[in-house]
mmCIF file of C-alpha atoms in Angstrom:
data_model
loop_
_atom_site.group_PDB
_atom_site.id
_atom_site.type_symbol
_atom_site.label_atom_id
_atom_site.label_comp_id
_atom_site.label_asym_id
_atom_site.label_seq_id
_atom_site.Cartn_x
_atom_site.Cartn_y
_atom_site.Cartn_z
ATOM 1 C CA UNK K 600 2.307 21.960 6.490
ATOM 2 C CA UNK K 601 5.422 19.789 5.425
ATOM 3 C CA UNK K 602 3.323 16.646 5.812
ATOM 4 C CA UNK K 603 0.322 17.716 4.032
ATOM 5 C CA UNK K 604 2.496 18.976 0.992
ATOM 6 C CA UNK K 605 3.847 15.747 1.137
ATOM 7 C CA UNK K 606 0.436 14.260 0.535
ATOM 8 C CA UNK K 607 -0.493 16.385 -1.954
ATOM 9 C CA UNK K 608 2.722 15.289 -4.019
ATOM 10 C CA UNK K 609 2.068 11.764 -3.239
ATOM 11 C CA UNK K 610 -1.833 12.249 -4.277
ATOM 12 C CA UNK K 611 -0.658 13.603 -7.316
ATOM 13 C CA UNK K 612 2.232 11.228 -8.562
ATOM 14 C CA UNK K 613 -0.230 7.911 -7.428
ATOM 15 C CA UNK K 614 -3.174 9.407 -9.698
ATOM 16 C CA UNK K 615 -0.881 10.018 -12.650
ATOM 17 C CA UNK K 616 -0.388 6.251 -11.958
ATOM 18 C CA UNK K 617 -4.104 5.060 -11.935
ATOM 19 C CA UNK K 618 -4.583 8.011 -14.635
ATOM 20 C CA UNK K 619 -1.882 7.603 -17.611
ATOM 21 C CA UNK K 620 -3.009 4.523 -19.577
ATOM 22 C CA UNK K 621 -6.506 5.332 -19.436
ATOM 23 C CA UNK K 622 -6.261 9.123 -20.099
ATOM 24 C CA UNK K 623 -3.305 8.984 -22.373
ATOM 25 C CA UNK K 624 -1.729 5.988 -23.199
ATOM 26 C CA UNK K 625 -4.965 3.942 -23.925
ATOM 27 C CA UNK K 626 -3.282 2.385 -27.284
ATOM 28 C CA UNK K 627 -0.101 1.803 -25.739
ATOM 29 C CA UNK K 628 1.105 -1.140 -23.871
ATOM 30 C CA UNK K 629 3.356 -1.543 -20.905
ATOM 31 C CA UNK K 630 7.094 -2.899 -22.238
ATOM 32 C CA UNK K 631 7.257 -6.724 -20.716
ATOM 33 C CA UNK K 632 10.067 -5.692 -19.027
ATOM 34 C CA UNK K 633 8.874 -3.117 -17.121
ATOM 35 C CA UNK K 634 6.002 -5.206 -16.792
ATOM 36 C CA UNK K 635 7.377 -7.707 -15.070
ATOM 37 C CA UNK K 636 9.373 -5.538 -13.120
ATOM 38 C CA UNK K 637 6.484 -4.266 -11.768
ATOM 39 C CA UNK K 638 5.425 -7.335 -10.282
ATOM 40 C CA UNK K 639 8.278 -6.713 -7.780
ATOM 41 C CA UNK K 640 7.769 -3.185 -6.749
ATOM 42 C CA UNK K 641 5.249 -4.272 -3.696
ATOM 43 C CA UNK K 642 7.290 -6.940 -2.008
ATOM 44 C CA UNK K 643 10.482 -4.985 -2.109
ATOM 45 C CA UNK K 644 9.864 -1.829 -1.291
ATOM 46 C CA UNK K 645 7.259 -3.035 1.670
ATOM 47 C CA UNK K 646 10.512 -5.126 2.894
ATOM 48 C CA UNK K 647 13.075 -2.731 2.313
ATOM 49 C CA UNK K 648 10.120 -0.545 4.839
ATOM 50 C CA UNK K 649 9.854 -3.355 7.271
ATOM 51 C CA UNK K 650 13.598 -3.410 7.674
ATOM 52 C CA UNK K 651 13.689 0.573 8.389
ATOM 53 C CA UNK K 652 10.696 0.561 10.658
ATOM 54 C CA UNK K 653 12.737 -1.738 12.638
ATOM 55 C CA UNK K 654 16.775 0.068 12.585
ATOM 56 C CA UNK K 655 17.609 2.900 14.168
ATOM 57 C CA UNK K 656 18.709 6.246 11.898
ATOM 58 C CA UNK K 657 22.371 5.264 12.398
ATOM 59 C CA UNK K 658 21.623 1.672 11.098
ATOM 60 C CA UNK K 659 21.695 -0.176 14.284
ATOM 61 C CA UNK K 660 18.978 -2.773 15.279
ATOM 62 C CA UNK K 661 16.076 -1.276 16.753
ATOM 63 C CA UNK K 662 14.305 -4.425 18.413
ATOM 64 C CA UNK K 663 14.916 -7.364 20.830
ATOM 65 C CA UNK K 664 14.081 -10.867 21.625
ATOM 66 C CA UNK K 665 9.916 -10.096 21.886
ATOM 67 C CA UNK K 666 9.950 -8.243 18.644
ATOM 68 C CA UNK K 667 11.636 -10.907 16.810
ATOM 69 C CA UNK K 668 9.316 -13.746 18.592
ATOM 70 C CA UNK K 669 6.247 -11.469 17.921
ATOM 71 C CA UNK K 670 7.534 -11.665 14.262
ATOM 72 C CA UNK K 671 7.921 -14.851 13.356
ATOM 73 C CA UNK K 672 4.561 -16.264 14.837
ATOM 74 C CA UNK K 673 2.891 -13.157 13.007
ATOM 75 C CA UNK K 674 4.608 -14.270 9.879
ATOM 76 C CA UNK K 675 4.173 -18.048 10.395
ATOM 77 C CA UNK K 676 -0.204 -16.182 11.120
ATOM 78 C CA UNK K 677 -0.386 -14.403 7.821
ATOM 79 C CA UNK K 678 1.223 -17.899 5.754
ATOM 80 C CA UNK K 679 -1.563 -20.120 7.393
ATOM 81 C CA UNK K 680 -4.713 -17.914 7.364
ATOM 82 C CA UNK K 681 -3.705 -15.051 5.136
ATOM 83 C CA UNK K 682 -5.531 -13.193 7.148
ATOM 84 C CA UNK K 683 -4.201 -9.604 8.498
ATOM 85 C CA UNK K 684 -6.595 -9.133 11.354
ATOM 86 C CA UNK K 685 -5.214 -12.381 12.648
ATOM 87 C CA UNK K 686 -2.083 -11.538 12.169
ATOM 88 C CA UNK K 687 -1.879 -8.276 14.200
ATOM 89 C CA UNK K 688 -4.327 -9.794 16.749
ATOM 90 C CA UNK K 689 -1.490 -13.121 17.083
ATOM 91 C CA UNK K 690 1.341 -10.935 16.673
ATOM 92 C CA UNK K 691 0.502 -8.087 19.153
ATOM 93 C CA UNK K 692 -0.467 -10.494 21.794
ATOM 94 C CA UNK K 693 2.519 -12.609 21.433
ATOM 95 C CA UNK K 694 4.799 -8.744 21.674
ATOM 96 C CA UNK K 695 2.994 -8.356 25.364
ATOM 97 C CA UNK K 696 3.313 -11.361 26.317
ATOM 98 C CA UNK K 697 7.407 -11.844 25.556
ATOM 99 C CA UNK K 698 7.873 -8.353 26.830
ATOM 100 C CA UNK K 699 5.739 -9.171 30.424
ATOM 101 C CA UNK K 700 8.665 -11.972 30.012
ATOM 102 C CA UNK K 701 11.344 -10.590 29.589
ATOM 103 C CA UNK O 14 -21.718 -2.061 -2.540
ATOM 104 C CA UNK O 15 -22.775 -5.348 -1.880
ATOM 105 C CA UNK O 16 -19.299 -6.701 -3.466
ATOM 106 C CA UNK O 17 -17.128 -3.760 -2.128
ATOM 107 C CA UNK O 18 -17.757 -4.896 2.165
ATOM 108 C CA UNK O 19 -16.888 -8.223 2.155
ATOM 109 C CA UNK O 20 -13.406 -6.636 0.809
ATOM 110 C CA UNK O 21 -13.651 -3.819 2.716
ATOM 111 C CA UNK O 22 -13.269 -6.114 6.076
ATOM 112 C CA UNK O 23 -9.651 -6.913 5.794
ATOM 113 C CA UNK O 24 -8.741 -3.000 5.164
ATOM 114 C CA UNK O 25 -10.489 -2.421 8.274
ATOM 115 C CA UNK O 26 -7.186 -2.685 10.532
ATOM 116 C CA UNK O 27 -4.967 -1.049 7.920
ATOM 117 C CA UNK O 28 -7.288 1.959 8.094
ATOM 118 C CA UNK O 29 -6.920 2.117 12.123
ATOM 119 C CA UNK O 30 -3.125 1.644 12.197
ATOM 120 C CA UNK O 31 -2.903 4.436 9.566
ATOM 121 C CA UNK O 32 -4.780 6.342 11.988
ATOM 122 C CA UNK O 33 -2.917 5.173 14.912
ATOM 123 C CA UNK O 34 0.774 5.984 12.572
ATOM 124 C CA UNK O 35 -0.392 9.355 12.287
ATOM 125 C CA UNK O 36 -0.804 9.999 16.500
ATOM 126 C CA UNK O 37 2.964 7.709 16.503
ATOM 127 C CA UNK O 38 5.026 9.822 14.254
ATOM 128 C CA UNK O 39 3.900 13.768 15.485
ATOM 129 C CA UNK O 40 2.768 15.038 12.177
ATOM 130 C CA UNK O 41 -0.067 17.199 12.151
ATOM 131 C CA UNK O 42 -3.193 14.874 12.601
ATOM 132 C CA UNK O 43 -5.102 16.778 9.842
ATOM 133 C CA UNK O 44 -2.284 16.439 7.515
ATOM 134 C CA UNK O 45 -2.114 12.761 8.343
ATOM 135 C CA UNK O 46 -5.919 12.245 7.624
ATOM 136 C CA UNK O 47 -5.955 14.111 5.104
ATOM 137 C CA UNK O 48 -3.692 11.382 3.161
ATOM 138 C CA UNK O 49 -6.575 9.406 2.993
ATOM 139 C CA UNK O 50 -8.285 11.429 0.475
ATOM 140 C CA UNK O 51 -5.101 13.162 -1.205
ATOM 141 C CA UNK O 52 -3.634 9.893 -1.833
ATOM 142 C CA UNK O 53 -6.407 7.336 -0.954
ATOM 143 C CA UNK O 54 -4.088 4.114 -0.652
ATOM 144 C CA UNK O 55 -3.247 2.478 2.741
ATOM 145 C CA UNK O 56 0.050 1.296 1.810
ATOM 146 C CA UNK O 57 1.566 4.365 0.454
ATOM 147 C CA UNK O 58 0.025 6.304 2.825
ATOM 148 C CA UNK O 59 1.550 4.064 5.966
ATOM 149 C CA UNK O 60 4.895 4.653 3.981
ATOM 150 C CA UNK O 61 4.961 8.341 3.966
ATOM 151 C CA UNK O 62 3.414 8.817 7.502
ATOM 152 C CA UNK O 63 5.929 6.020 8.989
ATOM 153 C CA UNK O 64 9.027 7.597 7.090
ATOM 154 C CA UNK O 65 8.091 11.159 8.144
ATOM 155 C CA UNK O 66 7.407 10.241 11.645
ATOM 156 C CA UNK O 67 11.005 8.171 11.491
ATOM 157 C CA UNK O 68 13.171 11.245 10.651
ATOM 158 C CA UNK O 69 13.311 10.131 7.133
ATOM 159 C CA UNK O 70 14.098 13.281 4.622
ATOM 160 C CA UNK O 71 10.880 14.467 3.280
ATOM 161 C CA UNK O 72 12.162 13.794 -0.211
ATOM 162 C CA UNK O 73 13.256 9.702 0.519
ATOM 163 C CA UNK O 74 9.476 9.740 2.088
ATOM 164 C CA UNK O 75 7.576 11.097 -0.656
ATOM 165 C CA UNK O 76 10.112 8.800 -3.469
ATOM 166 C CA UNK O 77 9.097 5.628 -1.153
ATOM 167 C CA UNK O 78 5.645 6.349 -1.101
ATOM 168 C CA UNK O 79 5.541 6.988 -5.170
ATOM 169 C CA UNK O 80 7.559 4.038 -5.629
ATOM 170 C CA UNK O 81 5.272 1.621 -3.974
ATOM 171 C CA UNK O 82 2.402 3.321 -5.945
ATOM 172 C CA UNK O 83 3.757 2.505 -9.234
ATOM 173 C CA UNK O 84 1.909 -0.503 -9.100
ATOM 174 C CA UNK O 85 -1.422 0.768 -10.240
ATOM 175 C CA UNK O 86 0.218 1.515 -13.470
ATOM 176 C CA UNK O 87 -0.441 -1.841 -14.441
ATOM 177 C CA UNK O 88 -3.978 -1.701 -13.301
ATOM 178 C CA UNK O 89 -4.108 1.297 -15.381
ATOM 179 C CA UNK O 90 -3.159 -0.326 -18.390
ATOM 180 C CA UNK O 91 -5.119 -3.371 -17.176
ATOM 181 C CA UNK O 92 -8.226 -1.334 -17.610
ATOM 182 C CA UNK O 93 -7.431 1.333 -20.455
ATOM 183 C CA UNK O 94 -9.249 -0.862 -22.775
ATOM 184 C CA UNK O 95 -12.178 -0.264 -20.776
ATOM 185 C CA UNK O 96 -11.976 2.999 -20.119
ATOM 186 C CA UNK O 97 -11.777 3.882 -23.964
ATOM 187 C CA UNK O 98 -15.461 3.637 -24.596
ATOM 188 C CA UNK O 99 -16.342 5.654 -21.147
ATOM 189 C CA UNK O 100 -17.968 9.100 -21.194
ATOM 190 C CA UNK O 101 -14.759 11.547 -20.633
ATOM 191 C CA UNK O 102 -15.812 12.669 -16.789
ATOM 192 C CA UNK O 103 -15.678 9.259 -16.017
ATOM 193 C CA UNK O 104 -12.453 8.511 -17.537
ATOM 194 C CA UNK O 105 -10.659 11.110 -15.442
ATOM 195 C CA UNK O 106 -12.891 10.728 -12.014
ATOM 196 C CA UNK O 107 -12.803 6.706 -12.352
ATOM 197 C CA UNK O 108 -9.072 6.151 -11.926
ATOM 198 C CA UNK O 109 -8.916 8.586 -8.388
ATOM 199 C CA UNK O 110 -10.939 5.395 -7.337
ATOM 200 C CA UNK O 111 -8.386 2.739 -8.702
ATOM 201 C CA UNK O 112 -7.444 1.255 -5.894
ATOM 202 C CA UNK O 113 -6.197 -2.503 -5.187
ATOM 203 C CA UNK O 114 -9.640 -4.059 -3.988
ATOM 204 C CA UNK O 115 -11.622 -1.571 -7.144
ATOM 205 C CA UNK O 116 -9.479 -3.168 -9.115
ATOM 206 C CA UNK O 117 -10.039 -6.687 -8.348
ATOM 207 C CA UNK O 118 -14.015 -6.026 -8.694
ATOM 208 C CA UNK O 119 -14.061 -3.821 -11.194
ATOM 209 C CA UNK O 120 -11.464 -6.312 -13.515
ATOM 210 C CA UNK O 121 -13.933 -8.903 -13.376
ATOM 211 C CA UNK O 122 -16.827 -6.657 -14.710
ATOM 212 C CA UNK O 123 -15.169 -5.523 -18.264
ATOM 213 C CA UNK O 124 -17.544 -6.875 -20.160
ATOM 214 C CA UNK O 125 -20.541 -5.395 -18.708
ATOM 215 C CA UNK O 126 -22.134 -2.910 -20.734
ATOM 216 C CA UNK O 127 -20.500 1.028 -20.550
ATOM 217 C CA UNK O 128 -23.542 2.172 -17.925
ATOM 218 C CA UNK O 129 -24.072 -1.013 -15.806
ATOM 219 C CA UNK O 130 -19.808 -0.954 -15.518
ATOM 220 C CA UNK O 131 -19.997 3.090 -14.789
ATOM 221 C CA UNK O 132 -22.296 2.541 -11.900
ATOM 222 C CA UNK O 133 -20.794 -1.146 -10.385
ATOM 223 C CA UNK O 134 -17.140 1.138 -10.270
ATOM 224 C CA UNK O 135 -18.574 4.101 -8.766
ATOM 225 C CA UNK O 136 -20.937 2.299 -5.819
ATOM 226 C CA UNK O 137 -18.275 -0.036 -5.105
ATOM 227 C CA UNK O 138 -15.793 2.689 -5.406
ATOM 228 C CA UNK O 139 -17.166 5.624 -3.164
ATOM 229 C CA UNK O 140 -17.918 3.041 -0.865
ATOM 230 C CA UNK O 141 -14.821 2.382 0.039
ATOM 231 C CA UNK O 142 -13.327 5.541 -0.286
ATOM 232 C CA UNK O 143 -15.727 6.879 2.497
ATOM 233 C CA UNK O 144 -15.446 3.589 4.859
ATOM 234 C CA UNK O 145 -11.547 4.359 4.157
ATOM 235 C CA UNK O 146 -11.994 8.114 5.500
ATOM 236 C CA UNK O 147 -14.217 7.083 8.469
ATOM 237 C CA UNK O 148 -12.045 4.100 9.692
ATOM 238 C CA UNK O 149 -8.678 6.019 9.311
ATOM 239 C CA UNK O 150 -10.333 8.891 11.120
ATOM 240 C CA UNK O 151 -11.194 6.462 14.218
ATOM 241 C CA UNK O 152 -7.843 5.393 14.000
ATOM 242 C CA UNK O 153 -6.334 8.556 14.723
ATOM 243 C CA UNK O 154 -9.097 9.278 17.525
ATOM 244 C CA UNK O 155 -8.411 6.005 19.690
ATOM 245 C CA UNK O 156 -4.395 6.302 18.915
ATOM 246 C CA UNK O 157 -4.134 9.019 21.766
ATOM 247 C CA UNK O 158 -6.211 7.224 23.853
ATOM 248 C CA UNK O 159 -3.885 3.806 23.671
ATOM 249 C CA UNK O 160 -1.580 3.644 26.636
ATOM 250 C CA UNK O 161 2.373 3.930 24.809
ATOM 251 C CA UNK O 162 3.303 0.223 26.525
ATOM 252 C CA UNK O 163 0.535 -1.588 24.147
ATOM 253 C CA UNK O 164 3.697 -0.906 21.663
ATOM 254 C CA UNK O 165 0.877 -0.329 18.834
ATOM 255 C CA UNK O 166 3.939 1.370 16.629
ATOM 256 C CA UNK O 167 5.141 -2.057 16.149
ATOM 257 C CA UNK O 168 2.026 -3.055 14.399
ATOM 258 C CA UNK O 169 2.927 -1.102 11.092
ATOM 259 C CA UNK O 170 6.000 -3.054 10.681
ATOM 260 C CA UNK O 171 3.934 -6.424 11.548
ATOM 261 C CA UNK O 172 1.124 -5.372 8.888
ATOM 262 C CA UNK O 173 3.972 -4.597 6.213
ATOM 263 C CA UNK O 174 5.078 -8.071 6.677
ATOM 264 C CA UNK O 175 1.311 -9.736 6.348
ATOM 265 C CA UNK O 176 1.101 -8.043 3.383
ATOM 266 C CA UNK O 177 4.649 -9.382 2.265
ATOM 267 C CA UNK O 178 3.523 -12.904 3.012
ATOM 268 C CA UNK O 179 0.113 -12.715 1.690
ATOM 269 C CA UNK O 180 1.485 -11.260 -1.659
ATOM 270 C CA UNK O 181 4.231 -13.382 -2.470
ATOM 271 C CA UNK O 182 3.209 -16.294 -4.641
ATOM 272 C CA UNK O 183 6.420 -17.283 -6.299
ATOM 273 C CA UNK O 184 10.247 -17.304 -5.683
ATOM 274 C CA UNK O 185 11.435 -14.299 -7.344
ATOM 275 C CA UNK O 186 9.005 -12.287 -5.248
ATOM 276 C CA UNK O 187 10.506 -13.971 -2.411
ATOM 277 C CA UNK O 188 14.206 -13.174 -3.516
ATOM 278 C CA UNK O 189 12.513 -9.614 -4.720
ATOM 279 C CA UNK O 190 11.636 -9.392 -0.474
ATOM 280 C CA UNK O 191 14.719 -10.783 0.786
ATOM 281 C CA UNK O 192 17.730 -8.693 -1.215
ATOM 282 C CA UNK O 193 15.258 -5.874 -0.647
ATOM 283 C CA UNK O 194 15.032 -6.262 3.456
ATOM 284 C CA UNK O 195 19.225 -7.324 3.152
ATOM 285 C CA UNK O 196 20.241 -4.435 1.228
ATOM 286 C CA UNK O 197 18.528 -1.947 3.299
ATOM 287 C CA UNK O 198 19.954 -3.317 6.401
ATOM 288 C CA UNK O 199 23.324 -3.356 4.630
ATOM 289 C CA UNK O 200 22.699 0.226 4.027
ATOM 290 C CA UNK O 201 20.139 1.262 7.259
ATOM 291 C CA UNK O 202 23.423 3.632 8.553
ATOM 292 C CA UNK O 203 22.899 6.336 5.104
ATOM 293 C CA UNK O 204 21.471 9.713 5.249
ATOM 294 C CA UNK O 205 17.845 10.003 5.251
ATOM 295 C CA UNK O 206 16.702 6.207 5.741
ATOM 296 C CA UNK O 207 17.571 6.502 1.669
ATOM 297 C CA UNK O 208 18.509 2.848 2.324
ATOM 298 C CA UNK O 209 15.396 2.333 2.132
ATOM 299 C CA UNK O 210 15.797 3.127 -1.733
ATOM 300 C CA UNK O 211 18.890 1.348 -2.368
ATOM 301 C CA UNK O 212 17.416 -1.416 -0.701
ATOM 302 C CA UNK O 213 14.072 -1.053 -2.907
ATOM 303 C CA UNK O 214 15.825 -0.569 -6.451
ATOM 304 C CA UNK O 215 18.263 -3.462 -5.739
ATOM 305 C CA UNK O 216 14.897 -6.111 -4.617
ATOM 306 C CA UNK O 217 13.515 -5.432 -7.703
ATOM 307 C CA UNK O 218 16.297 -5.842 -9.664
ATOM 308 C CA UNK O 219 16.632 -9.231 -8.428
ATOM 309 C CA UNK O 220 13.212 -10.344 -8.910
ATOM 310 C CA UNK O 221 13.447 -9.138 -12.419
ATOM 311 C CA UNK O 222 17.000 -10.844 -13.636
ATOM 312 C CA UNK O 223 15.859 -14.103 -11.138
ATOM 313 C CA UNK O 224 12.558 -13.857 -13.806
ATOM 314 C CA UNK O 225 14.236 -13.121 -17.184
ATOM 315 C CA UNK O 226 16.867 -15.789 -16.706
ATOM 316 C CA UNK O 227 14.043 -18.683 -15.948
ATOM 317 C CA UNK O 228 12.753 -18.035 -19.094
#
């Protein structure tokens, strides 16, 4: 029930996003800052996200040695191809194989 | 519809890992689903589900998942012009559709004439929304099957960072992503994973002054 709420107030907020300019604020601009502020919001928040997917609640590091390697060569995947099917298909076989390793 | 598969292709995994998310973190599998059409946007939706299922506090979840979709406010904007001379169903139906890919199509079409662009944003919009609701609903019906050493919750993470990579196409992003992931490690130990906001607020902080003072 707690998670579905959730949605709902995350449904709502994220259409009052797509919604205000065109239902409201049609002759209004954006401030450049905020603007170009904006431009920001995706990469840090999705790495400030990466970085708590991988830490445990009390802040300690929740991944070893094939996580890391399974990382990187998915990174160095998605800067070549920038392709994300080839990136979890490169980095997920590179996790099993460093964990039958280690 | 014709323009809305091709894009539709790379969402494809995104969809199942959302599904597969929703089987990781215990929430009600409904609930979880039913994100796709309450919110209908993978990347807050992986936010909310991953944060609940990670003993986040359901208001740090919810603020994470609003913050990373305050970036359709400039697609908003982007297309108010548009919008302006659109019958009023359409104006408040069309932006429940805006979502990155829509966006992209629909951006390039603003000079079509006010029917031909009503009916290019609809087709290419319901068809994603219901390959979206199909494909996150496999998701969540293979995730149970998936044996737990295949480690599939570590694909999230790995499809956060694709999406870091593929979107960062200057420095300041890059600085925006780096103080971002520091400062949330710096601060992984508070209440709440609301490091996760510090961490946020303080990346795009960065990108912004490392912008303003290149000018």
């Amino acid at each position: 029930m707690t998670a579905f709420l959730a949605g709902v107030v995350v449904g709502i907020g994220t259409y009052l996003s797509r919604s205000i300019f065109i239902l409201a604020l049609a002759r209004r601009r954006i401030p450049d800052p905020v603007l170009v502020s904006l431009q920001f919001v995706a990469p840090a928040v999705l790495a400030a996200l990466v970085v708590a997917l991988l830490t445990n609640e009390d802040g300690s590091v929740a991944i070893g040695a094939p996580e890391v390697a399974a990382f990187a060569t998915g990174g160095g995947v998605a800067y070549k191809t920038r392709n994300h099917i080839l990136t979890l298909v490169v980095g997920m076989g590179v996790l099993w194989i460093a964990r039958a390793m280690v | 519809m014709g323009d809305a598969l091709p894009l539709f292709v790379p969402a494809v995994p995104f969809a199942l890992v959302i599904g597969l998310a929703v089987v990781e973190s215990g929430i009600n599998p409904f609930a979880g689903w039913s994100t796709s059409w309450l919110i209908f946007g993978g990347a807050a939706q992986l936010t909310l589900i991953s944060l609940l299922g990670s003993g986040a506090a359901v208001a740090a979840a919810v603020s994470a998942a609003l913050v990373v979709n305050s970036r359709h406010l400039m697609y908003s904007a982007a297309l108010a012009p548009t919008f302006q001379r659109q019958t009023a169903w359409f104006r408040w139906v069309g932006p429940y559709l805006l979502i990155d890919q829509l966006f992209a199509l629909s951006s390039l079409e603003q000079h079509a004439e006010e029917q031909d662009f009503r009916t290019y944003y609809l087709a290419a919009g319901l068809t994603f929304w219901v390959l979206w609701l199909l494909t996150t609903a496999v998701g969540l019906a293979i995730g149970p099957v998936v044996p737990e050493s295949w480690g599939l919750e570590f694909a999230v993470p790995l499809l956060f960072l694709g999406l870091i990579v593929v979107g960062v196409d200057k420095s300041s992003k890059v600085a925006a992503a780096l103080v971002g992931a520091g400062v949330t490690y710096l601060t992984a130990g508070l209440p709440n994973r609301s490091g996760l906001l510090v961490g946020a607020a303080v990346g795009i902080l960065a990108g912004t002054v490392l912008e303003r003072t290149r000018r």
